[in-house]
Tab-separated table of C-alpha atoms and ligand atoms in Angstrom:
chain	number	residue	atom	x	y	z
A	1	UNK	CA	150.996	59.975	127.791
A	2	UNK	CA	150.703	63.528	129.874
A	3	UNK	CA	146.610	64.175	130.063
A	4	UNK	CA	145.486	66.553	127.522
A	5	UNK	CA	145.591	69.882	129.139
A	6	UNK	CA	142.216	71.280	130.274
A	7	UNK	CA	140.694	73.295	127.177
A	8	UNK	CA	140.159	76.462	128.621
A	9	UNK	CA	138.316	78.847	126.248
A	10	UNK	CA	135.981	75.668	124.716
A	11	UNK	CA	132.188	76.141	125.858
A	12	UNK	CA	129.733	73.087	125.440
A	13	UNK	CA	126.006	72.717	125.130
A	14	UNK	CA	126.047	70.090	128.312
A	15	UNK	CA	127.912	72.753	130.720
A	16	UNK	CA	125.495	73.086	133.399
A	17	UNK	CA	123.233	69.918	132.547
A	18	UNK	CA	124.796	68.724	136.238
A	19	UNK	CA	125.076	72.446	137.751
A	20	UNK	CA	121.106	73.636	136.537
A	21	UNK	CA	119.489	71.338	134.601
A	22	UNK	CA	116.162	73.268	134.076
A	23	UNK	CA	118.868	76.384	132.914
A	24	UNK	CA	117.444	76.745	129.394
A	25	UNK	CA	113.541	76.614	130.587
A	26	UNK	CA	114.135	79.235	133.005
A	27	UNK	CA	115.715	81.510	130.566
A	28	UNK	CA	113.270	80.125	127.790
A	29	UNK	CA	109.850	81.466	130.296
A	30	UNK	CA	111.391	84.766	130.744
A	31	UNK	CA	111.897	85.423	126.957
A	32	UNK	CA	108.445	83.701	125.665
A	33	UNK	CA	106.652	86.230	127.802
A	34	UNK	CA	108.654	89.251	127.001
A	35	UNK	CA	108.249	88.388	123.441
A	36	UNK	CA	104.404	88.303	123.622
A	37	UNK	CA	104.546	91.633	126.027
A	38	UNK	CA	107.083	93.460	124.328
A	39	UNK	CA	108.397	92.211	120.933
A	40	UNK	CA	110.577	94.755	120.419
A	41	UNK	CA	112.969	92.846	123.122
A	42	UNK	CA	113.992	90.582	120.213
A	43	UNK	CA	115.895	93.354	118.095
A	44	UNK	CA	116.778	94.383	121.030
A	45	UNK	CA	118.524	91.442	122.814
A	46	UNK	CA	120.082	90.632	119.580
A	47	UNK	CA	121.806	93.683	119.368
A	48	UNK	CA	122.877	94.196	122.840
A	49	UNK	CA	124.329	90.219	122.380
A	50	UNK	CA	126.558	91.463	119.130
A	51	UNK	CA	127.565	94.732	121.435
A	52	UNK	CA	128.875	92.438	123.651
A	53	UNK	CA	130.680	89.727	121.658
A	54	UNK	CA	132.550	92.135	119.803
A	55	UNK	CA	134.105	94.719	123.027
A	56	UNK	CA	135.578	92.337	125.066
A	57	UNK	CA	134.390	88.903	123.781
A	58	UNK	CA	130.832	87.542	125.274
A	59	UNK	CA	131.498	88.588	128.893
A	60	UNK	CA	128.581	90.607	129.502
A	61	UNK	CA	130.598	93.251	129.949
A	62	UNK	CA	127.533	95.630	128.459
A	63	UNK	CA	125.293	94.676	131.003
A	64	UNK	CA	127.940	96.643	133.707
A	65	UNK	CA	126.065	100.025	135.116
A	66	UNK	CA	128.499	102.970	135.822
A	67	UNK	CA	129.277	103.208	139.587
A	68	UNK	CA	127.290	106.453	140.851
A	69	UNK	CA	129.231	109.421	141.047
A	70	UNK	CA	132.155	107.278	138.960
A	71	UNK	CA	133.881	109.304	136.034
A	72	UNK	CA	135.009	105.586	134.951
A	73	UNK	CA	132.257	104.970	132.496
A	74	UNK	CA	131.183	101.507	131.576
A	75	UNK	CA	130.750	100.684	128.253
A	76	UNK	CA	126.978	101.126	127.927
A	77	UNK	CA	127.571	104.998	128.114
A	78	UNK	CA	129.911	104.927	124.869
A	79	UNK	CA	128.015	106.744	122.683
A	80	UNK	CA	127.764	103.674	120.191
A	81	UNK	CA	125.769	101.840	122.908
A	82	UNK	CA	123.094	104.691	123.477
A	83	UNK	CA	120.587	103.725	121.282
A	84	UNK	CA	120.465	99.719	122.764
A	85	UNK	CA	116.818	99.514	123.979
A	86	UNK	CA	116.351	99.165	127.507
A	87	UNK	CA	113.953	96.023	126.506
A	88	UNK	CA	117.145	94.227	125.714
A	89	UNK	CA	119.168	94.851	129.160
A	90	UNK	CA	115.773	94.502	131.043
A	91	UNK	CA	115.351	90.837	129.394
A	92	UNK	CA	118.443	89.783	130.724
A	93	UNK	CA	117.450	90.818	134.325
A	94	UNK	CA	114.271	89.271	134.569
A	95	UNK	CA	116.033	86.262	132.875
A	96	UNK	CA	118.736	86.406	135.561
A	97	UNK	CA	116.691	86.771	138.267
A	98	UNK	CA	114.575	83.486	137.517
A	99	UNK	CA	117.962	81.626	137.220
A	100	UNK	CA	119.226	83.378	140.227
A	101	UNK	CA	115.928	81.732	141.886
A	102	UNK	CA	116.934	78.508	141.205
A	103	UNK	CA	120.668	78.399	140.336
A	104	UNK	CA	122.191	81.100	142.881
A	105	UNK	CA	125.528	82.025	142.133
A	106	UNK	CA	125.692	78.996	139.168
A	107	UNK	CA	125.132	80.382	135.444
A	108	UNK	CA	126.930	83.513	134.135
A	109	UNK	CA	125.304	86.516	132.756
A	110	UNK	CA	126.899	86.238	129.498
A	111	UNK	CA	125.729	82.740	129.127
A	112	UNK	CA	122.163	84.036	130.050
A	113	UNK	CA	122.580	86.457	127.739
A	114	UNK	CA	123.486	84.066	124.819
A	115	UNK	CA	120.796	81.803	125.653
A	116	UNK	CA	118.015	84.469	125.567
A	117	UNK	CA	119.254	85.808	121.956
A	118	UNK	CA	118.449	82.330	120.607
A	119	UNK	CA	115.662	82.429	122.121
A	120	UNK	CA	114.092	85.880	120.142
A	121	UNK	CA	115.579	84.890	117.019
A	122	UNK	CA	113.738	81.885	116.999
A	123	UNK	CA	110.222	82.933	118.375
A	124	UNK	CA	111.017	86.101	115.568
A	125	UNK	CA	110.708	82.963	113.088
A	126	UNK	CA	114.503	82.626	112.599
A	127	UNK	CA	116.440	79.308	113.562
A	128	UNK	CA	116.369	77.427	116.361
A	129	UNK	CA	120.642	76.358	117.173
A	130	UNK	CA	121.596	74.406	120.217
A	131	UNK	CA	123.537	77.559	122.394
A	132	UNK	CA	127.114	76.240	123.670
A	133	UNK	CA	127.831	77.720	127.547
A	134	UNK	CA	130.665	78.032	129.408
A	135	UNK	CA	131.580	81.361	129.686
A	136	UNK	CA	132.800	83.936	132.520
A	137	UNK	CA	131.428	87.217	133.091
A	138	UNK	CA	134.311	90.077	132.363
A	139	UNK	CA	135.811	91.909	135.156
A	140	UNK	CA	135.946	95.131	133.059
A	141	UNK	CA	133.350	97.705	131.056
A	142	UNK	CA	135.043	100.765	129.561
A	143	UNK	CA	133.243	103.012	127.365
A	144	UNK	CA	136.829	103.672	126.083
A	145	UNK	CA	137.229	100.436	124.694
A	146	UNK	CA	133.884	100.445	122.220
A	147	UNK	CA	134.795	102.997	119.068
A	148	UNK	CA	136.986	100.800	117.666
A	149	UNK	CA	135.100	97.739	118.179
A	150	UNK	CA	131.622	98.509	117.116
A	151	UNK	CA	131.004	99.256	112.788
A	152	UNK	CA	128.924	102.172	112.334
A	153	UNK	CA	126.031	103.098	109.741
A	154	UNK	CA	128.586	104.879	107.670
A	155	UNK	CA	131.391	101.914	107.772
A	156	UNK	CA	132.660	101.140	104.235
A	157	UNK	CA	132.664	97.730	103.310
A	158	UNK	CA	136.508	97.446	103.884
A	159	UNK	CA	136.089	98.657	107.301
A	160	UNK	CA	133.857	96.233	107.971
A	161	UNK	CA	135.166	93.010	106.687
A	162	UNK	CA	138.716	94.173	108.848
A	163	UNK	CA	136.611	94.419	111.741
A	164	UNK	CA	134.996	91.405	111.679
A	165	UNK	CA	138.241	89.763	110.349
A	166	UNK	CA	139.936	90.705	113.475
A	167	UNK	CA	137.291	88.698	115.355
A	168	UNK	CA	137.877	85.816	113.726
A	169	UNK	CA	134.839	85.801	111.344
A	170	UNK	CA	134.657	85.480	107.512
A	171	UNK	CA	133.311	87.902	104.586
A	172	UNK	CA	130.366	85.540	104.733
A	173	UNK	CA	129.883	85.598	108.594
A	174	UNK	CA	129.744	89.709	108.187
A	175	UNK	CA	127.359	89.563	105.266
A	176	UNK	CA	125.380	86.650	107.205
A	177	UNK	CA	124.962	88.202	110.742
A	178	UNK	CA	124.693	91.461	108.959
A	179	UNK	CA	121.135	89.978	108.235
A	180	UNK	CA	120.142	90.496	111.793
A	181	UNK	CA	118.841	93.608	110.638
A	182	UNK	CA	115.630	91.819	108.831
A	183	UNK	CA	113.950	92.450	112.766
A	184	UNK	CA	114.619	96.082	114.503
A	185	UNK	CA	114.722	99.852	113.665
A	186	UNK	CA	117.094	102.814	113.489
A	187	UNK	CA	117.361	106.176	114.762
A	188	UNK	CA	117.265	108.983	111.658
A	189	UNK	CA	120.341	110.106	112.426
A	190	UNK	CA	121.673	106.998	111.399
A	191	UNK	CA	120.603	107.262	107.315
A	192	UNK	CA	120.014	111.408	107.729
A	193	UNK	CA	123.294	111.766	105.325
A	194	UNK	CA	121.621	109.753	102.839
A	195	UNK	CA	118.758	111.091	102.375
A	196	UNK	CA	119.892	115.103	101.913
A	197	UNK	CA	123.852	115.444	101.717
A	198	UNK	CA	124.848	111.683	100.510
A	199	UNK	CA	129.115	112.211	100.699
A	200	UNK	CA	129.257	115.569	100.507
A	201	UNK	CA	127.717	115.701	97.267
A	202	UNK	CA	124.428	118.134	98.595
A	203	UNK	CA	122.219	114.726	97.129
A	204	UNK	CA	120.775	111.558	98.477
A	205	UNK	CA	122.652	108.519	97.982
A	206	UNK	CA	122.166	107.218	94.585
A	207	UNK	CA	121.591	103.755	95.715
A	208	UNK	CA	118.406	104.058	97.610
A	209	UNK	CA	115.218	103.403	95.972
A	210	UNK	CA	113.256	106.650	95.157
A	211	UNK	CA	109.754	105.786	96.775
A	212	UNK	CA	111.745	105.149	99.859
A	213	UNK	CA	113.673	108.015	99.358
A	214	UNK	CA	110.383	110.351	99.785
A	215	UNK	CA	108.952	107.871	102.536
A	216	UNK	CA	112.188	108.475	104.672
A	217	UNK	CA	112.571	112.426	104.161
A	218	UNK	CA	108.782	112.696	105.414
A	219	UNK	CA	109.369	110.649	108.971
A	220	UNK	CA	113.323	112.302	108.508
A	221	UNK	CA	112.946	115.985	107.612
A	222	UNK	CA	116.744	117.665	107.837
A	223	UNK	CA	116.331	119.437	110.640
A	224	UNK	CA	114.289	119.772	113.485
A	225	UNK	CA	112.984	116.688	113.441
A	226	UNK	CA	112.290	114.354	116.445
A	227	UNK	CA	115.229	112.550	117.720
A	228	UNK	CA	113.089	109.552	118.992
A	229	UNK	CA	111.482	108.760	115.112
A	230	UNK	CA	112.896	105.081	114.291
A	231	UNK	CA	112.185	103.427	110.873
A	232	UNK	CA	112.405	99.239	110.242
A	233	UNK	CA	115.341	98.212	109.277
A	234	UNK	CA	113.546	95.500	106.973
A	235	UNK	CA	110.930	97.506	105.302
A	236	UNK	CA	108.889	94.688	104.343
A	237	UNK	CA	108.784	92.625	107.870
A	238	UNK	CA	110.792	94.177	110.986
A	239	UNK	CA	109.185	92.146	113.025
A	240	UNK	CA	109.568	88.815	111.297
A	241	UNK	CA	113.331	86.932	111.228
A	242	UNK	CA	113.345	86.133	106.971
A	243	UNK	CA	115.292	86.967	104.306
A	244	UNK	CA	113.560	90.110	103.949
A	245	UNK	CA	116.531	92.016	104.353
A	246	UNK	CA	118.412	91.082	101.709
A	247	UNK	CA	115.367	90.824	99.289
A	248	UNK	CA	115.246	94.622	100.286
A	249	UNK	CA	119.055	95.137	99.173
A	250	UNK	CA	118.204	93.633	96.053
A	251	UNK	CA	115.685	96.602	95.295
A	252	UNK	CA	117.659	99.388	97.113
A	253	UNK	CA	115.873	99.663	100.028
A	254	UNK	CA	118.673	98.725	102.663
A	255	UNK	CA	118.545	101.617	105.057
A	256	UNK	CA	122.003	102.008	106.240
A	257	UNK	CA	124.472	102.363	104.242
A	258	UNK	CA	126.152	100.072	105.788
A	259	UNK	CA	123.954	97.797	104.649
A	260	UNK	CA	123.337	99.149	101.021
A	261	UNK	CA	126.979	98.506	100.864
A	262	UNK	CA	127.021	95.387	101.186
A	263	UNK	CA	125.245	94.767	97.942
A	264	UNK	CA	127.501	97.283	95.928
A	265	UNK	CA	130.559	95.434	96.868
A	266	UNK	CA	131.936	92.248	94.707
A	267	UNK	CA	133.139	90.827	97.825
A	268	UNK	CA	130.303	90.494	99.214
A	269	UNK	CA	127.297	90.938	96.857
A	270	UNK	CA	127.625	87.611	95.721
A	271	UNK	CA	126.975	86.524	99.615
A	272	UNK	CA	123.920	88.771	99.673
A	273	UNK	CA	122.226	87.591	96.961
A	274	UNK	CA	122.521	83.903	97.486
A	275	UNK	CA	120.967	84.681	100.980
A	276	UNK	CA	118.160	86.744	99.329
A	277	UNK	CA	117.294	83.560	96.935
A	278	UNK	CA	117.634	81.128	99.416
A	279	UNK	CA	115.725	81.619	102.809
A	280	UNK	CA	116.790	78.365	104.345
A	281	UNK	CA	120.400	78.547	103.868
A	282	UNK	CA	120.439	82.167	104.833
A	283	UNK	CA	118.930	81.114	108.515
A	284	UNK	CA	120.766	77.821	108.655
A	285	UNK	CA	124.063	79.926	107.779
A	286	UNK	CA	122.464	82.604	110.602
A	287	UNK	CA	122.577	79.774	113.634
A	288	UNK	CA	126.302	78.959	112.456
A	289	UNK	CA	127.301	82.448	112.840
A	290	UNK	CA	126.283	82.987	115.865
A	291	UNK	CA	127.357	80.068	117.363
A	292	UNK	CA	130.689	81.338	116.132
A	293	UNK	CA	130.186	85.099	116.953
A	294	UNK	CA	128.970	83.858	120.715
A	295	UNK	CA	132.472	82.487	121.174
A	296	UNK	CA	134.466	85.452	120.481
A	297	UNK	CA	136.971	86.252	123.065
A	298	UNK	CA	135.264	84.061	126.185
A	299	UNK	CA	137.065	83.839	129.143
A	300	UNK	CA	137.063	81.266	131.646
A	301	UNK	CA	138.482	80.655	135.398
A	302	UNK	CA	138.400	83.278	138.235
A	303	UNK	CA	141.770	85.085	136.611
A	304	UNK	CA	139.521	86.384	134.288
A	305	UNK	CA	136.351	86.360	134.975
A	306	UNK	CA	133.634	85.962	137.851
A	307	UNK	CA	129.890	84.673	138.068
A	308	UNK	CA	127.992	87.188	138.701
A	309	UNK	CA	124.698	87.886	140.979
A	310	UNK	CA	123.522	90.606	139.384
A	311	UNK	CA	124.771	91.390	135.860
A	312	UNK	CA	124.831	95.439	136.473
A	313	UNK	CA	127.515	95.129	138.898
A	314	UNK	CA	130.874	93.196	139.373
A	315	UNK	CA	130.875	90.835	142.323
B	401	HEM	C1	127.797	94.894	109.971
B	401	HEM	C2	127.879	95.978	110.695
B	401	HEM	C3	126.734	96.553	111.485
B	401	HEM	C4	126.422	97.873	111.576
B	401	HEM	C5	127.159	99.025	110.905
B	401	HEM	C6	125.251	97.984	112.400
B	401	HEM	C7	124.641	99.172	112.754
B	401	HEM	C8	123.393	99.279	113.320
B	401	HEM	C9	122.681	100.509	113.532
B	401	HEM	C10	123.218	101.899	113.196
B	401	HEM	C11	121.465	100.199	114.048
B	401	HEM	C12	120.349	101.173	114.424
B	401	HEM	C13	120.433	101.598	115.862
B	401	HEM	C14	119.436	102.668	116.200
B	401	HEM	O1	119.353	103.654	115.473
B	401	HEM	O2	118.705	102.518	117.189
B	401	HEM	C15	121.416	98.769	114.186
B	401	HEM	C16	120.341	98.065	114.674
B	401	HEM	C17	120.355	96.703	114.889
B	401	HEM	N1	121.429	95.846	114.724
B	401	HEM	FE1	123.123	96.284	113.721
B	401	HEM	N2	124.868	96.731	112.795
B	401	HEM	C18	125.750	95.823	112.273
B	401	HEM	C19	125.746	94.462	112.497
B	401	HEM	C20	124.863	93.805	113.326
B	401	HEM	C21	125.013	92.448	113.787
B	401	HEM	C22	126.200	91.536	113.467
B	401	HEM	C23	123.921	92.177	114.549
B	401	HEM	C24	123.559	90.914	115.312
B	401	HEM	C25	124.151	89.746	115.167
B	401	HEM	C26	123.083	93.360	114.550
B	401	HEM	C27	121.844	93.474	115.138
B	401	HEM	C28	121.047	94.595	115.101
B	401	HEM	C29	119.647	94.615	115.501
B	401	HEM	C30	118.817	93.422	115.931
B	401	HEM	C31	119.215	95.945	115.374
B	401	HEM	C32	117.833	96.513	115.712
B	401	HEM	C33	117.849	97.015	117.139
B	401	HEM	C34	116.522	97.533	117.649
B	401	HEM	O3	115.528	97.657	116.913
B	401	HEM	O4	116.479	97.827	118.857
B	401	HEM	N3	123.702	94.327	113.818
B	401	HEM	N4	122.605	98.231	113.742
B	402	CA	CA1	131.790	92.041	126.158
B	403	CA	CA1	112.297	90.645	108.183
C-alpha cells in the first residue's frame, strides 16, 4: 500500500507540543494581562481574527503594515479594516514577541493570532475550545482583495449567507459567529441610515426598538456629529461573551442591520432564537464555529507561506 500522502492543509492541537511546548502559556500571559489592562482588546482581537480568516484564509495577512512610501497597500488600509482597534493588532505583537523570546523563528503569526482570540472569548465569559495550529503566515496583503470578502452593516441576509457559503460555512455558522457581536462597539456611521433615512424612505428603520431609537439619535445626531462616538453592540452586556445579543434581537435592539436582519429572515430567525433561549448551546455552537472559521483557506509549506519574525512585515 503507497503511504497516505502528507495532509497538507490539516492543522492539529499537538503541532508544536515538540517545537514549543510552553506555546499556549506564552500567548495565554500576554492576553490575561491585556485583558485586565485593556478589555477592549477582546472585541478587538476577535474581530481582527474574522478579518483575517475570511481575505485570504487565517494567514495573518492583516497583521502586514504597508511598506513606507509603497502605493501597494496592504490590506489593513482597505477601508473595511479602518475601524479594527489598534488593541487588537497590538495584542498580537506583544503576544509574538513573548513567543519570539522563547520560540524564535518556530510559531506563525496566524497561529498566534488564533490562539489569542480563544483566549478573549473565554476570559469575556464565552467558551473555552482546544485551538488546532498548523498554519503558515501569507505571503500577500492587498487592500484590493478585502471588499468582496468582508459583509458590511448594510449586507442583506442573502448577501451574507453567499458570503459565508463561499467559505465553507453554514446558515447556522453565519447566524452563530454572527453572535460575536454580544462583546464590542460600532462606529455611528455604521447604523446612521437607520436611525434618520432607513432605505430611502426619509424614516428610521421600522425594526428598531423606539427607546433605542431616541437613545441612538442623541449619541448619533445626523450631522455633525463626532466621528469617534461608538455604541455596544450588545446593549445589555458589551463587555460580557452571553447570549445577550440575540436576547437583544428578540426585542429589536440589534444595532446593525445586519444584525436586525438576521431575526427578520426565516432562514435564519429560527437559528437566532434557539441561541437566544439557550445560552449553552449558543457558546458550545460558538467554539465549533470557530474552530471551523480558523481553518478557512490555511496554507502550509514554504510555496505558500513563511514563519514570520515579526508579523508587520514579510520575511
Ligand atoms: C455577519 C456579518 C458581519 C458584519 C456585517 C459585521 C460588521 C461589523 C461592524 C460594522 C462592526 C462595527 C465596527 C466599528 O464601527 O468599529 C463590527 C464589530 C465587531 N465584529 Fe462584526 N460583523 C460581522 C460578523 C462578525 C464575525 C463573524 C465576527 C467574529 C467571529 C465579528 C466580530 C466583531 C467584533 C468582536 C466586533 C466589535 C469590535 C470592537 O469593539 O472593536 N463580526 N462588525
Ligand atoms: Ca488572511
Ligand atoms: Ca453580551
Amino acid at each position: 500500500k503507497p503511504p497516505a500522502p502528507r495532509p497538507h492543509r490539516e492543522l492539529s492541537a499537538d503541532y508544536y507540543s515538540k517545537k514549543c511546548p510552553q506555546l499556549e502559556t506564552l500567548v495565554g500571559s500576554v492576553t490575561s494581562q491585556r485583558f485586565k489592562e485593556v478589555p477592549i482588546s477582546a472585541p478587538a482581537t476577535i474581530r481582527l481574527f474574522f478579518h483575517d480568516c475570511f481575505v485570504e484564509g487565517c494567514d495573518g495577512s492583516i497583521l502586514i503594515e504597508t511598506k513606507k512610501g509603497s502605493k501597494k497597500l496592504a490590506e489593513r488600509e482597505a477601508y473595511e479594516n479602518k475601524e479594527l482597534r489598534e488593541e487588537g493588532f497590538d495584542s498580537i505583537i506583544k503576544a509574538k514577541a513573548l513567543v519570539e523570546s522563547h520560540c524564535p523563528s518556530l510559531v506563525s503569526c496566524s497561529d498566534i493570532l488564533a490562539i489569542a482570540a480563544r483566549d478573549f472569548i473565554h476570559l469575556a465569559g464565552g467558551p473555552y475550545y482546544q485551538v488546532k495550529k498548523g498554519r503558515w503566515d501569507g505571503k500577500r496583503s492587498t487592500a484590493k482583495n478585502v471588499p468582496p470578502n468582508i459583509p458590511r452593516s448594510n449586507s442583506t441576509v442573502d448577501q451574507l449567507i453567499k458570503l459565508f457559503a463561499s467559505k465553507g460555512l453554514t446558515v447556522e455558522e453565519l447566524v452563530v459567529l454572527s453572535g460575536s457581536h454580544t462583546i464590542g462597539f460600532a462606529h455611528c456611521k455604521n447604523f446612521l441610515g437607520r436611525l434618520y433615512d432607513y432605505k430611502g424612505t426619509k424614516r428610521p428603520d421600522p425594526s428598531l426598538d423606539q427607546r433605542l431609537l431616541k437613545e441612538l439619535r442623541m449619541s448619533c445626531p445626523f450631522s455633525g456629529g463626532s466621528s469617534g462616538v461608538v455604541l455596544p453592540l450588545d446593549a445589555t452586556t458589551p463587555f460580557v461573551f452571553d447570549n445577550g445579543y440575540f436576547t437583544g434581537l428578540g426585542t429589536n435592539m440589534g444595532l446593525l442591520g445586519s444584525d436586525q436582519a438576521l431575526f427578520l429572515d426565516p432562514r435564519t430567525k429560527p437559528i437566532a432564537l434557539e441561541m437566544a433561549r439557550d445560552k449553552q448551546k449558543f457558546l458550545k455552537a460558538f467554539g465549533d464555529a470557530m474552530d471551523k472559521m480558523g481553518s478557512i483557506g490555511v496554507k502550509r509549506g514554504k510555496r505558500h507561506g513563511e514563519i514570520r519574525t515579526d508579523c508587520r512585515v514579510f520575511l
